[in-house]
Coordinates of C-alpha atoms and ligand atoms in Angstrom, one line a residue:
X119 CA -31.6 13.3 -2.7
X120 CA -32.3 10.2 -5.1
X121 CA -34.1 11.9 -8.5
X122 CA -37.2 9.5 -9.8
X123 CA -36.2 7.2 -12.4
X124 CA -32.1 7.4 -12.2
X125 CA -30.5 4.1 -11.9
X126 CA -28.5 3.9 -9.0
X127 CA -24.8 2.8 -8.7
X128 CA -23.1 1.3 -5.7
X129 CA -19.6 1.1 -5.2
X130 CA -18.2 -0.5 -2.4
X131 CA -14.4 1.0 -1.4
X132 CA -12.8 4.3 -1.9
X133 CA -9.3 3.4 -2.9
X134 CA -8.2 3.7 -6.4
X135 CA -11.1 1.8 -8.4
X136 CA -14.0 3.1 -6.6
X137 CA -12.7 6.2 -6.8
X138 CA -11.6 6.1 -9.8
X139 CA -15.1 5.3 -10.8
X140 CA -17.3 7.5 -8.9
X141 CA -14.8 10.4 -10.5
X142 CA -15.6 9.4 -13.9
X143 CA -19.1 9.2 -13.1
X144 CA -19.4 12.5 -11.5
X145 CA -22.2 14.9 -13.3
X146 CA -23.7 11.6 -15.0
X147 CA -27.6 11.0 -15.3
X148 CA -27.0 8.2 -12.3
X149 CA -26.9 8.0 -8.2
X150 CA -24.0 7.2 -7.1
X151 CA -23.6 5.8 -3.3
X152 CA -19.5 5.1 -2.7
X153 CA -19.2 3.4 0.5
X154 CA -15.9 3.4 2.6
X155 CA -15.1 1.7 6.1
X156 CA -12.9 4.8 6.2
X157 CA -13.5 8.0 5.4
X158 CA -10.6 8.7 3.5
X159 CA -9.1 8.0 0.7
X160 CA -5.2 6.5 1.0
X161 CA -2.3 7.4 -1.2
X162 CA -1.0 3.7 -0.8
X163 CA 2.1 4.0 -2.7
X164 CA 3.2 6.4 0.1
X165 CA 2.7 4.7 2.7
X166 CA 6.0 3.8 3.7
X167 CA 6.6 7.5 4.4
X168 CA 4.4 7.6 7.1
X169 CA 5.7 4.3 8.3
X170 CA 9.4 5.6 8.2
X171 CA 8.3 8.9 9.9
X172 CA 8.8 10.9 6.7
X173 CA 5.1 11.9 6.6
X174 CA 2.6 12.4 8.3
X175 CA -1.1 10.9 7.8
X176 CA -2.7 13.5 6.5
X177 CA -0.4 14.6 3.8
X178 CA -0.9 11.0 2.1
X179 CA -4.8 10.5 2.9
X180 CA -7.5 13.0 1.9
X181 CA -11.6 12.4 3.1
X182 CA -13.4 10.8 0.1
X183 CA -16.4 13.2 1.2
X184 CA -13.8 16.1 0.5
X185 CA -12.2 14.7 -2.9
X186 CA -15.9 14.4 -4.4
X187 CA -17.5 17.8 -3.3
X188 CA -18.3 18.8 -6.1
X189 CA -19.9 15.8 -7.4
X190 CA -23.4 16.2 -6.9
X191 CA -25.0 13.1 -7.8
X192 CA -22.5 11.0 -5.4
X193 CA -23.3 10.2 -2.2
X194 CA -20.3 9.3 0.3
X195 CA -21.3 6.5 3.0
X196 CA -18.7 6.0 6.0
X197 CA -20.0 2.2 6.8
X198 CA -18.5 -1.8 6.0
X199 CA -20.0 -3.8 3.7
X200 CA -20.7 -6.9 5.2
X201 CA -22.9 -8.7 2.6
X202 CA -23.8 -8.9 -0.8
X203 CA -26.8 -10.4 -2.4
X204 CA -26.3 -10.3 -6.3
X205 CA -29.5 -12.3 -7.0
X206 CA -31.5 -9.4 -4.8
X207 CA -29.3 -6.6 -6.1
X208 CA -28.7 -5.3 -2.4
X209 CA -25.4 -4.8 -0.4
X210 CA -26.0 -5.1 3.3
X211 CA -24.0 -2.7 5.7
X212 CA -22.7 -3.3 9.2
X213 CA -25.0 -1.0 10.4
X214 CA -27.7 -3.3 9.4
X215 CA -29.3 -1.6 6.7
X216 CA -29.3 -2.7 2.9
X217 CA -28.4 -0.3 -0.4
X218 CA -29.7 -1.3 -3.4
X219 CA -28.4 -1.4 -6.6
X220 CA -29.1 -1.0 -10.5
X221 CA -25.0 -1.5 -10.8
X222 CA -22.6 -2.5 -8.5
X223 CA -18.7 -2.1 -8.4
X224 CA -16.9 -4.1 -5.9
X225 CA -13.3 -2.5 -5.4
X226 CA -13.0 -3.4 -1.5
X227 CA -9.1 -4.3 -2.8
X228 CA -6.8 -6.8 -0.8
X229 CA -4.4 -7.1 2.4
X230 CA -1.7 -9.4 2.8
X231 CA -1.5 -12.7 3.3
X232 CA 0.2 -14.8 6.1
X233 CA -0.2 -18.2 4.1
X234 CA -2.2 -20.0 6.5
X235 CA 0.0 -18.2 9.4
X236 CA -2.4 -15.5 10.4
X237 CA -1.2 -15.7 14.2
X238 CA 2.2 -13.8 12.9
X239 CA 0.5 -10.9 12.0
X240 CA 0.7 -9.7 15.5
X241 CA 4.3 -9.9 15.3
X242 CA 4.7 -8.8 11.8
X243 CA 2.3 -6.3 10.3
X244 CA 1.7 -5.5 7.3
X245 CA 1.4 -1.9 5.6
X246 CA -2.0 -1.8 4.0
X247 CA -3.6 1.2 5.7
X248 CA -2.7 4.8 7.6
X249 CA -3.8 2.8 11.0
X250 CA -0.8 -0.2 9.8
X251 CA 1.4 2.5 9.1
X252 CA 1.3 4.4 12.5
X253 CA 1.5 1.1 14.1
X254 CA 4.5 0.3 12.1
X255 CA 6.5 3.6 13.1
X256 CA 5.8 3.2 16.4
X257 CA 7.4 0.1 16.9
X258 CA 10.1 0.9 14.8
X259 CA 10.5 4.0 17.2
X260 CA 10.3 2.2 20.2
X261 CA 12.8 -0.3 19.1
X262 CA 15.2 2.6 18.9
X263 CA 14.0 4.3 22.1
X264 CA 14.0 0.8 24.2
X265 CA 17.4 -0.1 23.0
X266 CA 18.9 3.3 24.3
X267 CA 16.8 2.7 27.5
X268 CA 18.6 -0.7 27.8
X269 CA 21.3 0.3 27.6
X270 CA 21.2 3.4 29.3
X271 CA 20.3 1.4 32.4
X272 CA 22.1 -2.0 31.5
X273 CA 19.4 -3.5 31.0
X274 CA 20.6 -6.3 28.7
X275 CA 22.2 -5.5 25.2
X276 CA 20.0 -7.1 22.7
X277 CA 21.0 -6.3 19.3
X278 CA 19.2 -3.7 17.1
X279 CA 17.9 -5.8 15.1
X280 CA 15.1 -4.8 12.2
X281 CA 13.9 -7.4 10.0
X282 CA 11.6 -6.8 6.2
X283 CA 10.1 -10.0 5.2
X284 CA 9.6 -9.7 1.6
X285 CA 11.7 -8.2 -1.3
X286 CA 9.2 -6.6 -3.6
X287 CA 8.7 -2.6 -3.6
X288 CA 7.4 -2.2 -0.4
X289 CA 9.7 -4.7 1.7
X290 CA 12.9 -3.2 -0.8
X291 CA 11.2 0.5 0.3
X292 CA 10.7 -0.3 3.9
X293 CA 14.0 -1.3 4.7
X294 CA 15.8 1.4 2.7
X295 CA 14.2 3.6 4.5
X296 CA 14.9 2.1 8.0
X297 CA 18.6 1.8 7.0
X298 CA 18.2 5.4 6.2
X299 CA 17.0 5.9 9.8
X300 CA 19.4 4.0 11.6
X301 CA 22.3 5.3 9.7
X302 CA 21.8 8.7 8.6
X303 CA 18.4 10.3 10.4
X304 CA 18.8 9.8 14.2
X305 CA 22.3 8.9 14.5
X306 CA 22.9 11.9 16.4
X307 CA 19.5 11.9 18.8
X308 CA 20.7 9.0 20.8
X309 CA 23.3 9.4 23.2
X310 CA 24.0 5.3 24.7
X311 CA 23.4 3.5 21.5
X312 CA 24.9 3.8 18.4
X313 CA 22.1 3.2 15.7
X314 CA 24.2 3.1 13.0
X315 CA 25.1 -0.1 13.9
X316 CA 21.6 -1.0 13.9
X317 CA 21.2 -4.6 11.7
X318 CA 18.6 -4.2 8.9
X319 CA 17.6 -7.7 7.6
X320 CA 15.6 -8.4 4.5
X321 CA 14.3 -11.5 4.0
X322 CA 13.0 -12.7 0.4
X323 CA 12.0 -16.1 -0.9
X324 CA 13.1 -16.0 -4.8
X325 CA 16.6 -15.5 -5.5
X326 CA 15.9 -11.9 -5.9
X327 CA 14.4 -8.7 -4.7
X328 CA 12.0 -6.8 -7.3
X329 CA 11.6 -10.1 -9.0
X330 CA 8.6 -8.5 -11.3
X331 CA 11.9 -6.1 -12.5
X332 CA 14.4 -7.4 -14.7
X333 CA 17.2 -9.1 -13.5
X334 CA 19.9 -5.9 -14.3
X335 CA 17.4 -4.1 -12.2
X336 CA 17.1 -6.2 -9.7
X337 CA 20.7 -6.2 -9.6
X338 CA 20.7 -3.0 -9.0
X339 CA 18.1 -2.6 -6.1
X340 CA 20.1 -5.0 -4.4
X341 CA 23.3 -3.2 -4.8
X342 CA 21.8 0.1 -3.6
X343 CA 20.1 -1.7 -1.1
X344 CA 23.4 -3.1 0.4
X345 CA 25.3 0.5 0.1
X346 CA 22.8 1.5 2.8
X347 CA 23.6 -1.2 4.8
X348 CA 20.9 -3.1 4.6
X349 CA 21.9 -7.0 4.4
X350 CA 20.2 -8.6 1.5
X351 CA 19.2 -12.6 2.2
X352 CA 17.1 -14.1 -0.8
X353 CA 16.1 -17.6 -1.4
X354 CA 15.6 -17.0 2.2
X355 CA 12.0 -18.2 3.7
X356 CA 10.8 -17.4 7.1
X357 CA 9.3 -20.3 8.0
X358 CA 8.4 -18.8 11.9
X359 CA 7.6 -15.8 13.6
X360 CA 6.9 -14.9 17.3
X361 CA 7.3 -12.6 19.7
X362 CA 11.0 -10.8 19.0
X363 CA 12.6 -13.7 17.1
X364 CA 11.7 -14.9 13.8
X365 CA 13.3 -18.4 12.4
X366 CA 14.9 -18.5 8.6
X367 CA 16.6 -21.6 7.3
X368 CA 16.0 -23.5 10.8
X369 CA 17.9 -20.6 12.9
X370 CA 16.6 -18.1 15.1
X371 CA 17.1 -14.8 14.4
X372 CA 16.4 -12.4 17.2
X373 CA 14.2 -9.0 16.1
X374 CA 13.5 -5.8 17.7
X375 CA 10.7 -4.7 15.0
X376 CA 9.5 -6.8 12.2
X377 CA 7.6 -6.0 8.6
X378 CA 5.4 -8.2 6.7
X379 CA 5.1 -6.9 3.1
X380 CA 4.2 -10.4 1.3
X381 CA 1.7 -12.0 0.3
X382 CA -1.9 -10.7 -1.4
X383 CA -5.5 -11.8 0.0
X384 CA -8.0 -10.1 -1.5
X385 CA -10.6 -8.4 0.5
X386 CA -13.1 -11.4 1.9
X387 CA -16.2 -10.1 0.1
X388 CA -14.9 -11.7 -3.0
X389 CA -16.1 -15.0 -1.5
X390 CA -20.0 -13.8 -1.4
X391 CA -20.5 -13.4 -5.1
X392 CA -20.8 -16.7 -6.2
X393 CA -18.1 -17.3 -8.0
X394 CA -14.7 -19.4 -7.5
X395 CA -12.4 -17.2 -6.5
X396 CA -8.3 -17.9 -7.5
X397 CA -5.5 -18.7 -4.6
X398 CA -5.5 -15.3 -3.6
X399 CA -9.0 -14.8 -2.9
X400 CA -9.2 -13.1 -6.4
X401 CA -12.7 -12.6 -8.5
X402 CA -12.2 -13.7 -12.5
X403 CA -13.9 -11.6 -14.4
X404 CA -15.1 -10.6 -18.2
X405 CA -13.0 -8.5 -20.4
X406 CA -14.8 -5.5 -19.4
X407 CA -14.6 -6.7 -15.6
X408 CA -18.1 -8.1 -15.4
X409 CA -19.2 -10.7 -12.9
X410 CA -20.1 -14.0 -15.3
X411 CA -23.6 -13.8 -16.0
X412 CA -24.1 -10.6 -14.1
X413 CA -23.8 -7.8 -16.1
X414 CA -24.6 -5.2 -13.8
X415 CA -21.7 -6.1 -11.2
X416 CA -18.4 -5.0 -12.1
X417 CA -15.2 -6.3 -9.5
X418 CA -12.3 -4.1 -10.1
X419 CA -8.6 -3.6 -8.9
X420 CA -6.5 -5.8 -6.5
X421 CA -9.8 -7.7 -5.7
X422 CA -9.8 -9.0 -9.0
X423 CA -8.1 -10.9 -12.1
X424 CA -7.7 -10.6 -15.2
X425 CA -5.9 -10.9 -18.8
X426 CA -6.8 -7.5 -21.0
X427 CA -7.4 -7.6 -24.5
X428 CA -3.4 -8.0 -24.9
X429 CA -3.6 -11.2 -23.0
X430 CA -1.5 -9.3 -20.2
X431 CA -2.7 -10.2 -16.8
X432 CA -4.0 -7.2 -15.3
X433 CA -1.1 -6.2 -12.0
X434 CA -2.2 -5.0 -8.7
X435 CA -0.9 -1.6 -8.8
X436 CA -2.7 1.4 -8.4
X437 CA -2.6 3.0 -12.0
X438 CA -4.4 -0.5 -12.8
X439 CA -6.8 -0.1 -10.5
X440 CA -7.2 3.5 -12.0
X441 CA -7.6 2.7 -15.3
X442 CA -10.3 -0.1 -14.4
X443 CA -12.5 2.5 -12.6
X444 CA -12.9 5.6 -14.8
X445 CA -13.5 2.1 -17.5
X446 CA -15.9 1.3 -15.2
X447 CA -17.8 4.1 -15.1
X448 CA -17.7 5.0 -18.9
X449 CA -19.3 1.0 -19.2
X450 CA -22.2 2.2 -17.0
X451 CA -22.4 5.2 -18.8
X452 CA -22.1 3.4 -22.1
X453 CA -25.0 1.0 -20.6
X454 CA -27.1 3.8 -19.7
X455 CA -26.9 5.6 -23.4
X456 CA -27.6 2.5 -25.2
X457 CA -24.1 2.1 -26.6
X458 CA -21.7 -1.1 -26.5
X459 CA -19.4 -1.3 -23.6
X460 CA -15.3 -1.3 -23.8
X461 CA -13.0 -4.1 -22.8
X462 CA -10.1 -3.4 -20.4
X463 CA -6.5 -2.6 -22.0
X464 CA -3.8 -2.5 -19.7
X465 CA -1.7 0.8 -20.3
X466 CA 1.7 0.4 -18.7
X467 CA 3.0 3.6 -17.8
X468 CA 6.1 1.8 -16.3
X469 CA 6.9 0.9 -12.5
X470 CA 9.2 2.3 -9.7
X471 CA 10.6 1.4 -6.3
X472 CA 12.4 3.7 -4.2
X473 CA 16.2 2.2 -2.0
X474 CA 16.1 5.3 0.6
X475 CA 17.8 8.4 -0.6
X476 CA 18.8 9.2 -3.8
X477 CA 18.5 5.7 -4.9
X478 CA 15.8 4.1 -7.0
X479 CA 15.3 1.9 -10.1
X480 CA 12.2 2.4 -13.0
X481 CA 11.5 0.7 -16.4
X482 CA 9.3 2.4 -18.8
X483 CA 8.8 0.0 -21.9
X484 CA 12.5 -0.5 -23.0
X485 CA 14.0 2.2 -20.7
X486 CA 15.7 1.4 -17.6
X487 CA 17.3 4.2 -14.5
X488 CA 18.6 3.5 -11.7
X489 CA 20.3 5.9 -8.8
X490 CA 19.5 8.8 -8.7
X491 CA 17.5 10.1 -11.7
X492 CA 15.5 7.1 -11.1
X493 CA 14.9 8.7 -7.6
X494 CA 14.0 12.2 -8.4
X495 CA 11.5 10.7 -11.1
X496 CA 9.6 8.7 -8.5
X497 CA 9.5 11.8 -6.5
X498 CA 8.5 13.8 -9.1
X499 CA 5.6 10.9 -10.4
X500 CA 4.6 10.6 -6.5
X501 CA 3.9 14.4 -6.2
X502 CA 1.8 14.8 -9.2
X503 CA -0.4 11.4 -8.6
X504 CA -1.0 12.6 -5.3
X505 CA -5.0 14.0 -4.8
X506 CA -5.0 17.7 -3.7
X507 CA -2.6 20.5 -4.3
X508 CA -2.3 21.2 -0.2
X509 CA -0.8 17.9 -0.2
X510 CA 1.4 17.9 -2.9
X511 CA 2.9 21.1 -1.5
X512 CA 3.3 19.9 1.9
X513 CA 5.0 16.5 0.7
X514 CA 7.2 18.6 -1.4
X515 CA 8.5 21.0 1.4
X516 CA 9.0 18.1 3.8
X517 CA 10.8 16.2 1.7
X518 CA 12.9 19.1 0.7
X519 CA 13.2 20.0 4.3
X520 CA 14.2 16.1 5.4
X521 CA 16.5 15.9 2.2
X522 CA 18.9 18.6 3.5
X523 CA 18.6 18.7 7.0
X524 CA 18.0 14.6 7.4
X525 CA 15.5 15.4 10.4
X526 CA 12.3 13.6 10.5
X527 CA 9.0 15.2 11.2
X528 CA 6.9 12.7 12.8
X529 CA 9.4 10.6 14.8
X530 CA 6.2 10.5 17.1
X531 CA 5.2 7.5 19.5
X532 CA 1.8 7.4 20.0
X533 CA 0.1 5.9 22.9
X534 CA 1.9 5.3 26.3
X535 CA 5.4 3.4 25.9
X536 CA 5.5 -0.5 26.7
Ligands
FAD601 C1 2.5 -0.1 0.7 C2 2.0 -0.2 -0.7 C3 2.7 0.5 -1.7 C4 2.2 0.5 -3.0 N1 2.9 1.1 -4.0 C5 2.4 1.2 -5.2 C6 3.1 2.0 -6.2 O1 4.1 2.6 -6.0 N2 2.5 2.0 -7.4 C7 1.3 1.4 -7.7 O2 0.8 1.5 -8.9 N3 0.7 0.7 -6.8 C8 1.2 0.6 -5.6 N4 0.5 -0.2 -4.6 C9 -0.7 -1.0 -5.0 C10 -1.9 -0.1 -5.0 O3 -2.0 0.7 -3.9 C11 -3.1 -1.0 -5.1 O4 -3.0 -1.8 -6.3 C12 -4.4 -0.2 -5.2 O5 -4.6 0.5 -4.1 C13 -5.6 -1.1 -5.5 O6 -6.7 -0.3 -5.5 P1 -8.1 -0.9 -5.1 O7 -9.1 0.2 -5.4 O8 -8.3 -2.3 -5.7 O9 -8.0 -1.1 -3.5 P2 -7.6 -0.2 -2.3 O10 -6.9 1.0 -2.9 O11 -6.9 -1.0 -1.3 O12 -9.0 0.3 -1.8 C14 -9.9 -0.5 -1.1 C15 -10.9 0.3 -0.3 O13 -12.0 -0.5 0.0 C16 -12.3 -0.2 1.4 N5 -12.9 -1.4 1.9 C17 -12.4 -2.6 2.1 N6 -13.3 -3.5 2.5 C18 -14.5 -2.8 2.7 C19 -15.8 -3.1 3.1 N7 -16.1 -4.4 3.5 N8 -16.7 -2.2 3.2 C20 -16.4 -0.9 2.8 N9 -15.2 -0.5 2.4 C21 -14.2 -1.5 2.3 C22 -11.0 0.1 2.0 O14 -11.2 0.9 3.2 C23 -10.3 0.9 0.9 O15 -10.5 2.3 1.0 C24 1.0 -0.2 -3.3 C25 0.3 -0.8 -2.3 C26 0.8 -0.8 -1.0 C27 0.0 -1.5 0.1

């Protein structure tokens, strides 16, 4: 229940800025009202796990409702924000009702984009959410199932062929892990086929994977990349995707399963706040995230841009999108007490991508690992950032469990097959 007299704060989307902020927030003089389309909050940078059938859902995504309990003063509002009204303080909600606001943070984040393409996303999907990830295992399943069944029946004997469009950390993840399938995982299940002669492709644009690494590192992801198996094309555009075939450097390439992990287009409510938005879809905003002459509405993480006080633009990762929100909320609370707000500094605590098993790369400052050091830190990193000790411990024993016996728990197919 709303106290008399206690500014209100809206934040629009649960991942890591609005949760961020509504944490550092919780037990302030303020209503809070966080409103989500889902009810959870998702452990992005995991993702892939679930997609790869390492994990399962609900070890990598915990209710927002449950994660702020014990916040009193935060409300927790399962609904999509479909309009904002900055001049008349108000959000609107699907639902057709209207919140309004003292302050507002916008931290609705971004999906890919299919530059101008948006037709291939049925082909290709992209891993943004738990829904994207399911759908993504289950046609990386069925391509394994269908091709047994083909050939089981002699059905035809199209190739095995997987395809990762995209050579940052989550196409460079995605297909390591698929490799890992085909070679390692289910080698055994499947009786016809013989899945370790399964083709993984990856596809990237720039002459190198991981291009925000440096080069040695790069390097290095490819090499560990290619030990799995995994063919490595860069400077290689897809300029066409359709149903089971995708075309790169004017030749068709016939696909059994394809994933989209290029491309950022920030979440379309960046477009009603009045300002110009950059290429992406991205909101500029003030040192301390600010909307230009609008104080009192703050646009955080992937949905925005932004240079910190080092004159380092701002990345879309997580731990950026972190930091910005518990800013956030010590700016409103700054506001609120009369004292001067705080620019945004960019800490880099470094970066990681996983290549399957035992392989990895990370820079932190001037240090550099790769193999498999690299890979038991980002194990180790993942575990802790991970919300909830039930979930820490149950990614811990499944991993342990999958790293010795190589079994998969969720190698489930939901839905009837096609
Ligand atoms: C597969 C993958 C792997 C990644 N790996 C890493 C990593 O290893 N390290 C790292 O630092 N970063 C990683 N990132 C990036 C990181 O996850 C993002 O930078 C971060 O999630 C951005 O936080 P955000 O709060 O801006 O948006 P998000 O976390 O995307 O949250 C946006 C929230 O807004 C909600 N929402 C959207 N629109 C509406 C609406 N209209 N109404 C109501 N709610 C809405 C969504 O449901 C969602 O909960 C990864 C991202 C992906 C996709």
């Amino acid at each position: 229940m709303a106290e008399q007299g206690r500014k209100k704060v809206v934040i629009v989307g649960g991942g890591f800025g609005g949760l961020y902020t509504a944490k550092a927030l919780a037990g302030k003089d303020v209503e809070v009202v966080l409103i989500d389309k889902k009810n959870h909050h998702t452990f992005q940078p995991l993702l892939y796990q679930v997609a790869t059938t390492v994990l399962s859902p609900g070890q990598i995504a915990t209710p927002l409702r449950r994660i702020l309990s014990g916040a009193t003063n935060v409300e927790v509002l399962l609904d999509e924000v479909t309009g904002i009204d900055v001049a008349a303080r108000k959000v609107q909600l699907k639902q057709g009702f209207d919140v309004a606001y003292d302050f507002l943070v916008v931290a609705a984040g971004a999906r890919h984009s299919y530059f101008g393409h948006d037709e291939w996303e049925e082909f290709a999907p992209g891993l943004k959410t738990v829904e994207d990830a399911t759908n993504i295992r289950r046609r990386l399943l069925l391509a394994f199932e269908l091709a047994e069944r083909e050939a089981f029946l002699h059905e035809g004997d199209k190739p095995l062929n997987f395809a990762v469009i995209g050579g940052g950390p989550t196409g460079v993840e995605i297909a390591g892990a698929v490799a890992d399938i085909a070679r390692r995982a289910v080698s055994n299940d499947f009786k016809t086929i013989d899945t370790r002669k399964a083709r993984v492709m990856l596809f990237e644009g720039s002459p190198r994977v991981l291009a925000m690494y440096p080069e040695e590192l790069s390097k290095k992801a490819q090499e560990q990349l290619e030990q799995l198996g995994v063919e490595v094309h860069t400077n290689s555009h897809v300029t066409m995707v359709e149903k089971d075939r995708i075309q790169v450097h004017d030749e068709w390439v016939p696909v059994r399963a394809v994933v989209w992990a290029t491309g950022v287009a920030a979440s379309p409510l960046s477009r009603l706040l009045g300002v110009t938005v950059d290429r992406a879809g991205r909101v500029p905003v003030e040192p301390d995230m600010s909307l230009a002459g609008h104080p009192e509405v703050f646009v955080i993480g992937d949905m925005s841009t932004l240079k910190d006080t080092a004159g380092v633009p701002v990345p879309g990762l997580g731990a950026a999108a972190m930091q910005q929100g518990t800013l956030t909320g010590a700016n409103i609370a700054a506001d609120l007490a009369g004292s001067p707000r705080k620019p945004f500094t960019y800490h880099d605590k470094g970066s990681m991508a996983t290549i399957g098993r035992n392989r990895a790369v990370a820079m932190f400052g001037k240090w550099r690992l790769t193999g498999f050091a690299a890979w038991l830190l980002w194990a180790l990193v993942h575990v802790y950032l991970l919300i909830g000790f039930r979930n820490r411990f149950s990614v811990m024993r499944e991993w342990m469990w999958s790293y010795f016996t190589g079994e998969r728990s969720a190698w489930l197919i939901t839905g009837d097959c096609d």
